[in-house]
Amino acid sequence: MRTREAHDLSLDLVRVLDDDHKARGPWNPDIDASELQVALRWMLLTRIFDERMLQIQRQGRVSFYIQSLGEEAISIAQGMALRPDDMCFPHYRNQGLFLYRGTRLIELFDVPVPVQHAGHVQGPADADHVPQSQCQHVRSIFRQPRHPVPARGRLGDGSRDQGRGQHRGGMDRRRQHGGSRLSPCHHVRRVPARCFNVVNEAVGDSALPGCAAATPAVSRRAASSRRPGVRVDGNDLLAVYAVTDWAAERARRGGGPTIIEHVTYRGGAHSTSDDPSKYRPKDEWAAFPLGDPLERLKQHLITEGHWSDKDHEKLTEELRAEVTGAWKEAQKYGTMTDGPWLDPATMFDDVYAETPEHLEIQRQQMLALEE
C-alpha cells in the first residue's frame, strides 16, 4: 500500500471491539481465544505490578515511578504481533512489553534504570529477546540493529509537538518540523525503524484535559514524510495487534516505515511527582469513551463464552501473589530505606567504554572523602 492509498487510515480510527464487546470489521485479526486469555493475563499482571510499584514508592522504598495505567493493551498487543527478533525501543510506560518479552518480575523491580525502581544490578536474563534499555525521555532513542528486522520505537504526544512553543515571538518551525515529522529519526539519521508509535494519552503532564490532543493528529502529518499514518484505538488490544502486524509485514515486504498513532488515555498521574487532581477530575478516566482496555478484553472473552468473573477473580489472586513474592525477593537486594547498599563508586561504571580523565578525578575525590 502506497502512502496516498493509506491516507484514510490517518483520518478514521481503526477499531475491532465494538461497544457490545464483539470483534467486528475488516481489521479483526481473529485471534484464538486461548491466546486472548494469555494476553489478558499479561495485561492484568502489568496492572497489578503497577499498583505495587506505586504503593512501595509512596512508602519511600523506591525513589520514582511512572505507571502505565490505561495503556496496557498497547504494550501487550505489540508484543504479540511482533516476532521475537524484532527490536523494540520502549518508552517509560512499556512495562507490559518488558514482561511479555521475557523480563522476570524480579528483574523489573531491580532493573538498573536511572532514577526509577530500586536501581539495583539485577539485569535482564535474556538480552537477545527483551526490549532495549528503557528510555526515561519522551522519545525513545534509536540505534542501528545488527540485522534488518522491523524495529519498534515509541514516543509520546508531548514529543510529537516539540517546538510548538514560542521562539523569538513565533513558532520555532525547525524544531516543530523535527518533532512532528520525525525527520531527524529517519531521513537524517537513516534509522531503520519500521514502526513509530505515537501514544496519544489525551492529557499531558500537568496540562488541562484535551490539551495534549488538541493539535492535528500526528498520523495525518505522516504523508509529509512520505510514509503512511494509521490512527488506532489504543485501548482495543485486537485493533493494536492488527495494525502492528500490518505495519510489520508491510516493512518486511520493503514498504518502509509506518507511523501508528494510538489513541488512549493516561489513567493515572504522569508520574509519582505529578498530582493530576490539580488539573483534571478524579473520575475522568472512567468516562473516557474508549474505555478501560483490560475491562474491554475481559468482557469480550466473557461475551464469547471463554471467560467468567470467577476466572478473573482467581487469576487476579494468583497474580497478586506472584507480584508479592517477587517484591519480597527483590528486597533482598536492598531498597531506598534498607540495605544492602550499592557501592557509590559504581555510578562511574558502564557509562563510557573508557572513563574520561575528569570522571576518574571525581571518582578519586569521592573515594578520598569516604576514607
CSV table of C-alpha atoms in Angstrom, one decimal:
chain,number,residue,atom,x,y,z
A,1,MET,CA,0.0,0.0,0.0
A,2,ARG,CA,1.4,3.4,-1.0
A,3,THR,CA,1.3,6.4,1.3
A,4,ARG,CA,-1.5,8.2,-0.6
A,5,GLU,CA,-3.6,5.0,-0.6
A,6,ALA,CA,-3.3,4.8,3.2
A,7,HIS,CA,-4.5,8.4,3.7
A,8,ASP,CA,-7.9,7.4,5.1
A,9,LEU,CA,-6.3,5.3,7.8
A,10,SER,CA,-5.0,8.5,9.4
A,11,LEU,CA,-8.4,10.2,9.3
A,12,ASP,CA,-10.5,7.4,10.9
A,13,LEU,CA,-10.0,5.3,14.0
A,14,VAL,CA,-9.2,1.6,13.5
A,15,ARG,CA,-11.3,-0.4,15.9
A,16,VAL,CA,-12.2,-4.1,16.3
A,17,LEU,CA,-14.1,-4.3,19.6
A,18,ASP,CA,-17.4,-2.5,19.4
A,19,ASP,CA,-19.4,-1.2,22.3
A,20,ASP,CA,-21.0,-4.6,22.8
A,21,HIS,CA,-17.5,-6.2,23.2
A,22,LYS,CA,-17.9,-8.0,19.9
A,23,ALA,CA,-15.0,-8.3,17.4
A,24,ARG,CA,-16.1,-6.9,14.1
A,25,GLY,CA,-14.9,-5.3,10.8
A,26,PRO,CA,-12.1,-5.9,8.3
A,27,TRP,CA,-9.3,-5.4,10.9
A,28,ASN,CA,-10.4,-8.3,13.1
A,29,PRO,CA,-7.3,-10.4,13.4
A,30,ASP,CA,-9.3,-13.5,14.5
A,31,ILE,CA,-7.0,-14.4,17.4
A,32,ASP,CA,-7.7,-17.7,19.1
A,33,ALA,CA,-9.5,-17.4,22.5
A,34,SER,CA,-6.6,-19.1,24.3
A,35,GLU,CA,-4.2,-16.5,23.0
A,36,LEU,CA,-6.5,-13.7,24.2
A,37,GLN,CA,-6.7,-15.3,27.6
A,38,VAL,CA,-2.9,-15.2,27.7
A,39,ALA,CA,-3.0,-11.5,26.6
A,40,LEU,CA,-5.4,-10.8,29.4
A,41,ARG,CA,-3.1,-12.4,31.9
A,42,TRP,CA,-0.2,-10.2,30.8
A,43,MET,CA,-2.3,-7.0,30.9
A,44,LEU,CA,-3.6,-7.9,34.4
A,45,LEU,CA,-0.1,-8.7,35.6
A,46,THR,CA,1.2,-5.4,34.3
A,47,ARG,CA,-1.6,-3.5,36.2
A,48,ILE,CA,-1.0,-5.4,39.4
A,49,PHE,CA,2.7,-4.8,39.2
A,50,ASP,CA,2.0,-1.1,38.6
A,51,GLU,CA,-0.2,-0.9,41.7
A,52,ARG,CA,2.5,-2.5,43.8
A,53,MET,CA,5.2,-0.2,42.5
A,54,LEU,CA,3.1,2.9,43.2
A,55,GLN,CA,2.5,1.6,46.8
A,56,ILE,CA,6.1,1.0,47.6
A,57,GLN,CA,7.1,4.3,46.1
A,58,ARG,CA,4.7,6.0,48.4
A,59,GLN,CA,6.4,4.1,51.2
A,60,GLY,CA,9.7,5.7,50.2
A,61,ARG,CA,11.3,2.3,49.2
A,62,VAL,CA,11.8,3.4,45.6
A,63,SER,CA,12.5,7.0,44.5
A,64,PHE,CA,10.3,7.4,41.5
A,65,TYR,CA,7.8,5.5,39.3
A,66,ILE,CA,5.7,6.0,36.2
A,67,GLN,CA,2.6,3.9,35.8
A,68,SER,CA,1.2,2.5,32.5
A,69,LEU,CA,-2.4,2.5,33.8
A,70,GLY,CA,-4.8,2.5,30.9
A,71,GLU,CA,-2.1,1.7,28.3
A,72,GLU,CA,-1.5,-2.0,28.9
A,73,ALA,CA,-3.1,-3.1,25.6
A,74,ILE,CA,-0.6,-1.2,23.5
A,75,SER,CA,2.4,-3.0,25.0
A,76,ILE,CA,0.9,-6.4,25.1
A,77,ALA,CA,-0.7,-6.3,21.7
A,78,GLN,CA,2.5,-5.2,20.0
A,79,GLY,CA,4.5,-7.8,21.9
A,80,MET,CA,2.1,-10.4,20.4
A,81,ALA,CA,2.2,-9.1,16.9
A,82,LEU,CA,6.0,-8.7,16.6
A,83,ARG,CA,8.5,-11.5,16.1
A,84,PRO,CA,10.9,-12.4,18.9
A,85,ASP,CA,13.8,-11.0,16.8
A,86,ASP,CA,12.1,-7.7,16.1
A,87,MET,CA,13.9,-5.0,18.1
A,88,CYS,CA,11.9,-2.8,20.5
A,89,PHE,CA,12.8,0.6,21.9
A,90,PRO,CA,10.5,1.1,24.8
A,91,HIS,CA,9.1,4.2,26.5
A,92,TYR,CA,8.6,4.6,30.2
A,93,ARG,CA,5.0,3.2,30.1
A,94,ASN,CA,6.0,-0.1,28.4
A,95,GLN,CA,6.3,-2.3,31.5
A,96,GLY,CA,4.0,-4.8,29.8
A,97,LEU,CA,6.3,-5.1,26.8
A,98,PHE,CA,9.2,-6.0,29.1
A,99,LEU,CA,7.1,-8.7,30.8
A,100,TYR,CA,5.8,-10.1,27.5
A,101,ARG,CA,9.3,-10.2,26.1
A,102,GLY,CA,10.6,-12.3,29.0
A,103,THR,CA,11.7,-9.9,31.7
A,104,ARG,CA,11.0,-11.5,35.0
A,105,LEU,CA,9.2,-9.5,37.8
A,106,ILE,CA,12.3,-9.6,40.0
A,107,GLU,CA,14.3,-8.0,37.1
A,108,LEU,CA,11.7,-5.3,36.6
A,109,PHE,CA,11.8,-4.5,40.3
A,110,ASP,CA,15.5,-4.3,40.2
A,111,VAL,CA,16.1,-3.2,36.6
A,112,PRO,CA,19.0,-0.6,36.6
A,113,VAL,CA,17.1,2.3,35.1
A,114,PRO,CA,18.2,5.8,36.2
A,115,VAL,CA,16.0,7.4,38.9
A,116,GLN,CA,13.4,4.6,38.6
A,117,HIS,CA,12.7,1.5,40.6
A,118,ALA,CA,15.1,0.2,43.2
A,119,GLY,CA,18.1,0.8,40.9
A,120,HIS,CA,20.0,-2.4,41.5
A,121,VAL,CA,22.3,-4.5,39.5
A,122,GLN,CA,19.9,-7.3,38.6
A,123,GLY,CA,19.6,-7.2,34.8
A,124,PRO,CA,17.5,-9.0,32.2
A,125,ALA,CA,18.4,-12.7,31.9
A,126,ASP,CA,18.0,-12.9,28.2
A,127,ALA,CA,19.2,-9.8,26.4
A,128,ASP,CA,18.5,-11.2,23.0
A,129,HIS,CA,14.7,-11.1,23.3
A,130,VAL,CA,13.9,-8.4,25.9
A,131,PRO,CA,13.5,-4.8,24.7
A,132,GLN,CA,16.4,-2.4,24.6
A,133,SER,CA,17.0,-0.3,27.7
A,134,GLN,CA,14.0,1.7,28.9
A,135,CYS,CA,14.1,5.3,27.9
A,136,GLN,CA,13.1,8.0,30.5
A,137,HIS,CA,12.6,10.7,28.0
A,138,VAL,CA,9.6,11.4,25.8
A,139,ARG,CA,11.2,9.8,22.8
A,140,SER,CA,12.9,6.5,22.7
A,141,ILE,CA,16.5,6.7,21.3
A,142,PHE,CA,17.1,4.5,18.2
A,143,ARG,CA,20.3,2.7,17.4
A,144,GLN,CA,21.3,0.6,14.4
A,145,PRO,CA,20.1,-3.0,14.7
A,146,ARG,CA,22.6,-5.7,13.8
A,147,HIS,CA,20.2,-7.3,11.3
A,148,PRO,CA,17.4,-5.9,9.1
A,149,VAL,CA,14.3,-6.6,11.1
A,150,PRO,CA,11.4,-4.3,11.9
A,151,ALA,CA,12.2,-2.0,14.8
A,152,ARG,CA,9.6,-0.6,17.1
A,153,GLY,CA,10.1,2.8,18.7
A,154,ARG,CA,7.7,4.8,20.9
A,155,LEU,CA,7.2,8.4,21.6
A,156,GLY,CA,4.5,10.4,23.5
A,157,ASP,CA,2.2,13.1,22.3
A,158,GLY,CA,4.4,15.6,24.0
A,159,SER,CA,7.4,14.9,21.8
A,160,ARG,CA,5.3,14.9,18.6
A,161,ASP,CA,4.6,18.6,19.4
A,162,GLN,CA,8.1,19.5,20.4
A,163,GLY,CA,8.9,23.0,19.2
A,164,ARG,CA,5.4,24.3,19.4
A,165,GLY,CA,6.4,26.9,21.9
A,166,GLN,CA,7.3,30.5,21.2
A,167,HIS,CA,10.6,31.3,19.7
A,168,ARG,CA,11.6,35.0,19.1
A,169,GLY,CA,7.9,35.9,19.0
A,170,GLY,CA,6.8,33.0,16.9
A,171,MET,CA,6.9,29.2,16.5
A,172,ASP,CA,10.3,27.6,16.1
A,173,ARG,CA,9.4,25.9,12.8
A,174,ARG,CA,12.6,24.0,12.6
A,175,ARG,CA,12.1,22.2,15.9
A,176,GLN,CA,8.4,21.8,15.2
A,177,HIS,CA,9.3,20.1,11.9
A,178,GLY,CA,11.6,17.7,13.8
A,179,GLY,CA,9.0,16.9,16.5
A,180,SER,CA,6.0,16.4,14.2
A,181,ARG,CA,7.5,14.8,11.1
A,182,LEU,CA,10.2,12.8,13.0
A,183,SER,CA,12.6,13.7,10.2
A,184,PRO,CA,15.7,13.5,12.5
A,185,CYS,CA,14.9,9.9,13.2
A,186,HIS,CA,14.5,8.6,9.7
A,187,HIS,CA,15.6,11.0,6.9
A,188,VAL,CA,18.7,12.4,8.5
A,189,ARG,CA,20.0,9.7,10.8
A,190,ARG,CA,18.7,6.9,8.4
A,191,VAL,CA,17.4,4.9,11.4
A,192,PRO,CA,16.0,1.6,10.2
A,193,ALA,CA,12.9,1.8,12.4
A,194,ARG,CA,9.8,0.4,10.9
A,195,CYS,CA,7.1,1.3,13.4
A,196,PHE,CA,7.0,4.7,15.0
A,197,ASN,CA,4.4,4.5,17.8
A,198,VAL,CA,2.9,7.8,18.9
A,199,VAL,CA,0.9,7.3,22.1
A,200,ASN,CA,-1.7,10.0,22.3
A,201,GLU,CA,-2.7,10.0,26.0
A,202,ALA,CA,-5.2,12.8,25.6
A,203,VAL,CA,-3.8,14.7,28.6
A,204,GLY,CA,-0.2,15.9,29.1
A,205,ASP,CA,1.9,16.3,32.2
A,206,SER,CA,0.1,19.0,34.4
A,207,ALA,CA,-1.9,20.0,31.4
A,208,LEU,CA,-5.6,20.6,31.1
A,209,PRO,CA,-7.6,17.7,29.7
A,210,GLY,CA,-7.6,17.5,25.9
A,211,CYS,CA,-4.6,19.9,25.5
A,212,ALA,CA,-2.3,17.1,24.5
A,213,ALA,CA,-4.6,16.0,21.8
A,214,ALA,CA,-5.7,19.5,20.6
A,215,THR,CA,-3.2,19.7,17.8
A,216,PRO,CA,-3.6,17.8,14.5
A,217,ALA,CA,-3.2,14.1,14.7
A,218,VAL,CA,0.4,13.1,14.1
A,219,SER,CA,-0.8,10.3,11.8
A,220,ARG,CA,-2.2,12.9,9.5
A,221,ARG,CA,1.3,14.5,9.3
A,222,ALA,CA,2.8,11.3,8.2
A,223,ALA,CA,2.2,11.9,4.5
A,224,SER,CA,4.6,14.9,4.5
A,225,SER,CA,7.3,12.4,5.5
A,226,ARG,CA,6.4,10.1,2.7
A,227,ARG,CA,5.1,7.3,4.9
A,228,PRO,CA,1.6,6.1,5.9
A,229,GLY,CA,0.0,7.0,9.2
A,230,VAL,CA,-2.6,4.9,11.0
A,231,ARG,CA,-4.8,6.0,13.8
A,232,VAL,CA,-5.9,3.2,16.0
A,233,ASP,CA,-7.9,2.7,19.2
A,234,GLY,CA,-5.1,2.1,21.7
A,235,ASN,CA,-7.5,0.6,24.2
A,236,ASP,CA,-8.5,-2.2,21.9
A,237,LEU,CA,-6.0,-5.0,22.0
A,238,LEU,CA,-7.2,-6.6,18.9
A,239,ALA,CA,-7.0,-3.4,16.9
A,240,VAL,CA,-3.5,-2.6,18.1
A,241,TYR,CA,-2.4,-6.2,17.2
A,242,ALA,CA,-3.9,-6.0,13.7
A,243,VAL,CA,-2.4,-2.6,12.9
A,244,THR,CA,1.1,-3.6,14.3
A,245,ASP,CA,1.0,-6.8,12.4
A,246,TRP,CA,0.1,-5.0,9.2
A,247,ALA,CA,2.8,-2.4,9.6
A,248,ALA,CA,5.5,-5.0,10.4
A,249,GLU,CA,4.5,-7.2,7.4
A,250,ARG,CA,4.5,-4.1,5.2
A,251,ALA,CA,8.0,-3.3,6.3
A,252,ARG,CA,9.2,-6.8,5.7
A,253,ARG,CA,8.0,-6.6,2.1
A,254,GLY,CA,10.0,-3.4,1.6
A,255,GLY,CA,7.2,-0.9,2.1
A,256,GLY,CA,9.1,1.2,4.6
A,257,PRO,CA,8.1,2.6,8.0
A,258,THR,CA,4.6,3.4,9.3
A,259,ILE,CA,3.6,5.9,11.9
A,260,ILE,CA,1.0,4.4,14.3
A,261,GLU,CA,-1.0,6.8,16.5
A,262,HIS,CA,-2.5,5.0,19.5
A,263,VAL,CA,-5.5,7.0,20.9
A,264,THR,CA,-5.6,6.1,24.5
A,265,TYR,CA,-5.9,7.8,27.9
A,266,ARG,CA,-3.4,8.1,30.8
A,267,GLY,CA,-5.4,6.7,33.7
A,268,GLY,CA,-3.2,7.8,36.5
A,269,ALA,CA,-0.7,10.6,37.2
A,270,HIS,CA,2.0,11.4,34.7
A,271,SER,CA,4.4,10.1,37.4
A,272,THR,CA,4.7,9.9,41.2
A,273,SER,CA,5.9,13.5,41.1
A,274,ASP,CA,2.6,14.7,39.5
A,275,ASP,CA,-0.7,15.5,41.1
A,276,PRO,CA,-3.5,15.1,38.5
A,277,SER,CA,-6.2,16.2,40.9
A,278,LYS,CA,-4.9,19.8,40.3
A,279,TYR,CA,-5.8,19.8,36.7
A,280,ARG,CA,-8.5,17.1,35.9
A,281,PRO,CA,-11.5,15.5,37.6
A,282,LYS,CA,-10.8,12.3,39.6
A,283,ASP,CA,-13.3,10.2,37.7
A,284,GLU,CA,-12.4,11.5,34.3
A,285,TRP,CA,-10.7,8.3,33.1
A,286,ALA,CA,-13.9,6.3,34.0
A,287,ALA,CA,-15.8,8.4,31.5
A,288,PHE,CA,-13.3,8.0,28.6
A,289,PRO,CA,-15.3,6.9,25.6
A,290,LEU,CA,-12.8,4.2,24.6
A,291,GLY,CA,-13.0,2.6,28.0
A,292,ASP,CA,-10.6,0.5,30.1
A,293,PRO,CA,-8.5,-1.7,27.8
A,294,LEU,CA,-8.3,-4.5,30.4
A,295,GLU,CA,-12.0,-4.5,31.1
A,296,ARG,CA,-12.8,-4.4,27.3
A,297,LEU,CA,-10.8,-7.6,26.6
A,298,LYS,CA,-12.2,-9.3,29.7
A,299,GLN,CA,-15.8,-8.5,28.6
A,300,HIS,CA,-15.1,-9.7,25.1
A,301,LEU,CA,-13.9,-13.1,26.4
A,302,ILE,CA,-16.9,-13.3,28.7
A,303,THR,CA,-19.3,-12.4,25.8
A,304,GLU,CA,-17.8,-15.1,23.6
A,305,GLY,CA,-18.1,-17.7,26.4
A,306,HIS,CA,-14.3,-18.1,27.1
A,307,TRP,CA,-14.0,-16.3,30.4
A,308,SER,CA,-16.0,-15.5,33.6
A,309,ASP,CA,-15.9,-13.2,36.6
A,310,LYS,CA,-14.9,-16.2,38.7
A,311,ASP,CA,-12.0,-17.0,36.4
A,312,HIS,CA,-10.9,-13.3,36.6
A,313,GLU,CA,-11.0,-13.2,40.3
A,314,LYS,CA,-8.9,-16.4,40.6
A,315,LEU,CA,-6.4,-15.1,38.1
A,316,THR,CA,-6.2,-11.8,40.0
A,317,GLU,CA,-5.4,-13.5,43.3
A,318,GLU,CA,-2.7,-15.7,41.6
A,319,LEU,CA,-1.0,-12.7,40.0
A,320,ARG,CA,-1.1,-10.6,43.2
A,321,ALA,CA,0.6,-13.5,45.0
A,322,GLU,CA,3.2,-13.7,42.2
A,323,VAL,CA,3.9,-9.9,42.4
A,324,THR,CA,4.1,-10.0,46.2
A,325,GLY,CA,6.6,-12.9,46.1
A,326,ALA,CA,8.8,-11.1,43.5
A,327,TRP,CA,8.9,-8.0,45.6
A,328,LYS,CA,9.9,-9.9,48.7
A,329,GLU,CA,12.8,-11.4,46.8
A,330,ALA,CA,13.7,-8.0,45.3
A,331,GLN,CA,14.0,-6.5,48.8
A,332,LYS,CA,17.0,-8.8,49.5
A,333,TYR,CA,19.0,-6.7,47.1
A,334,GLY,CA,18.1,-3.5,49.0
A,335,THR,CA,15.7,-0.6,48.7
A,336,MET,CA,15.9,3.1,49.3
A,337,THR,CA,15.3,2.6,53.0
A,338,ASP,CA,17.0,-0.7,53.7
A,339,GLY,CA,20.4,-2.2,52.8
A,340,PRO,CA,22.4,-3.8,51.4
A,341,TRP,CA,23.6,-0.6,49.8
A,342,LEU,CA,25.3,-0.2,46.4
A,343,ASP,CA,28.9,1.0,46.3
A,344,PRO,CA,28.7,4.7,45.3
A,345,ALA,CA,31.7,4.2,43.1
A,346,THR,CA,29.5,2.1,40.7
A,347,MET,CA,27.9,5.3,39.5
A,348,PHE,CA,31.0,5.8,37.3
A,349,ASP,CA,30.7,2.3,35.7
A,350,ASP,CA,29.0,1.4,32.4
A,351,VAL,CA,28.8,4.9,31.2
A,352,TYR,CA,31.9,5.1,28.9
A,353,ALA,CA,34.0,2.4,27.3
A,354,GLU,CA,37.0,4.3,28.7
A,355,THR,CA,36.4,6.5,31.7
A,356,PRO,CA,37.3,10.2,30.8
A,357,GLU,CA,40.0,11.8,32.9
A,358,HIS,CA,37.7,14.3,34.6
A,359,LEU,CA,35.4,11.5,35.8
A,360,GLU,CA,38.3,9.5,37.1
A,361,ILE,CA,39.4,12.5,39.1
A,362,GLN,CA,35.9,12.8,40.5
A,363,ARG,CA,36.0,9.1,41.4
A,364,GLN,CA,39.3,9.5,43.3
A,365,GLN,CA,38.0,12.6,45.1
A,366,MET,CA,34.9,10.7,46.2
A,367,LEU,CA,37.0,7.7,47.5
A,368,ALA,CA,39.2,10.2,49.4
A,369,LEU,CA,36.2,11.7,51.1
A,370,GLU,CA,35.0,8.2,52.1
A,371,GLU,CA,38.3,7.5,53.8
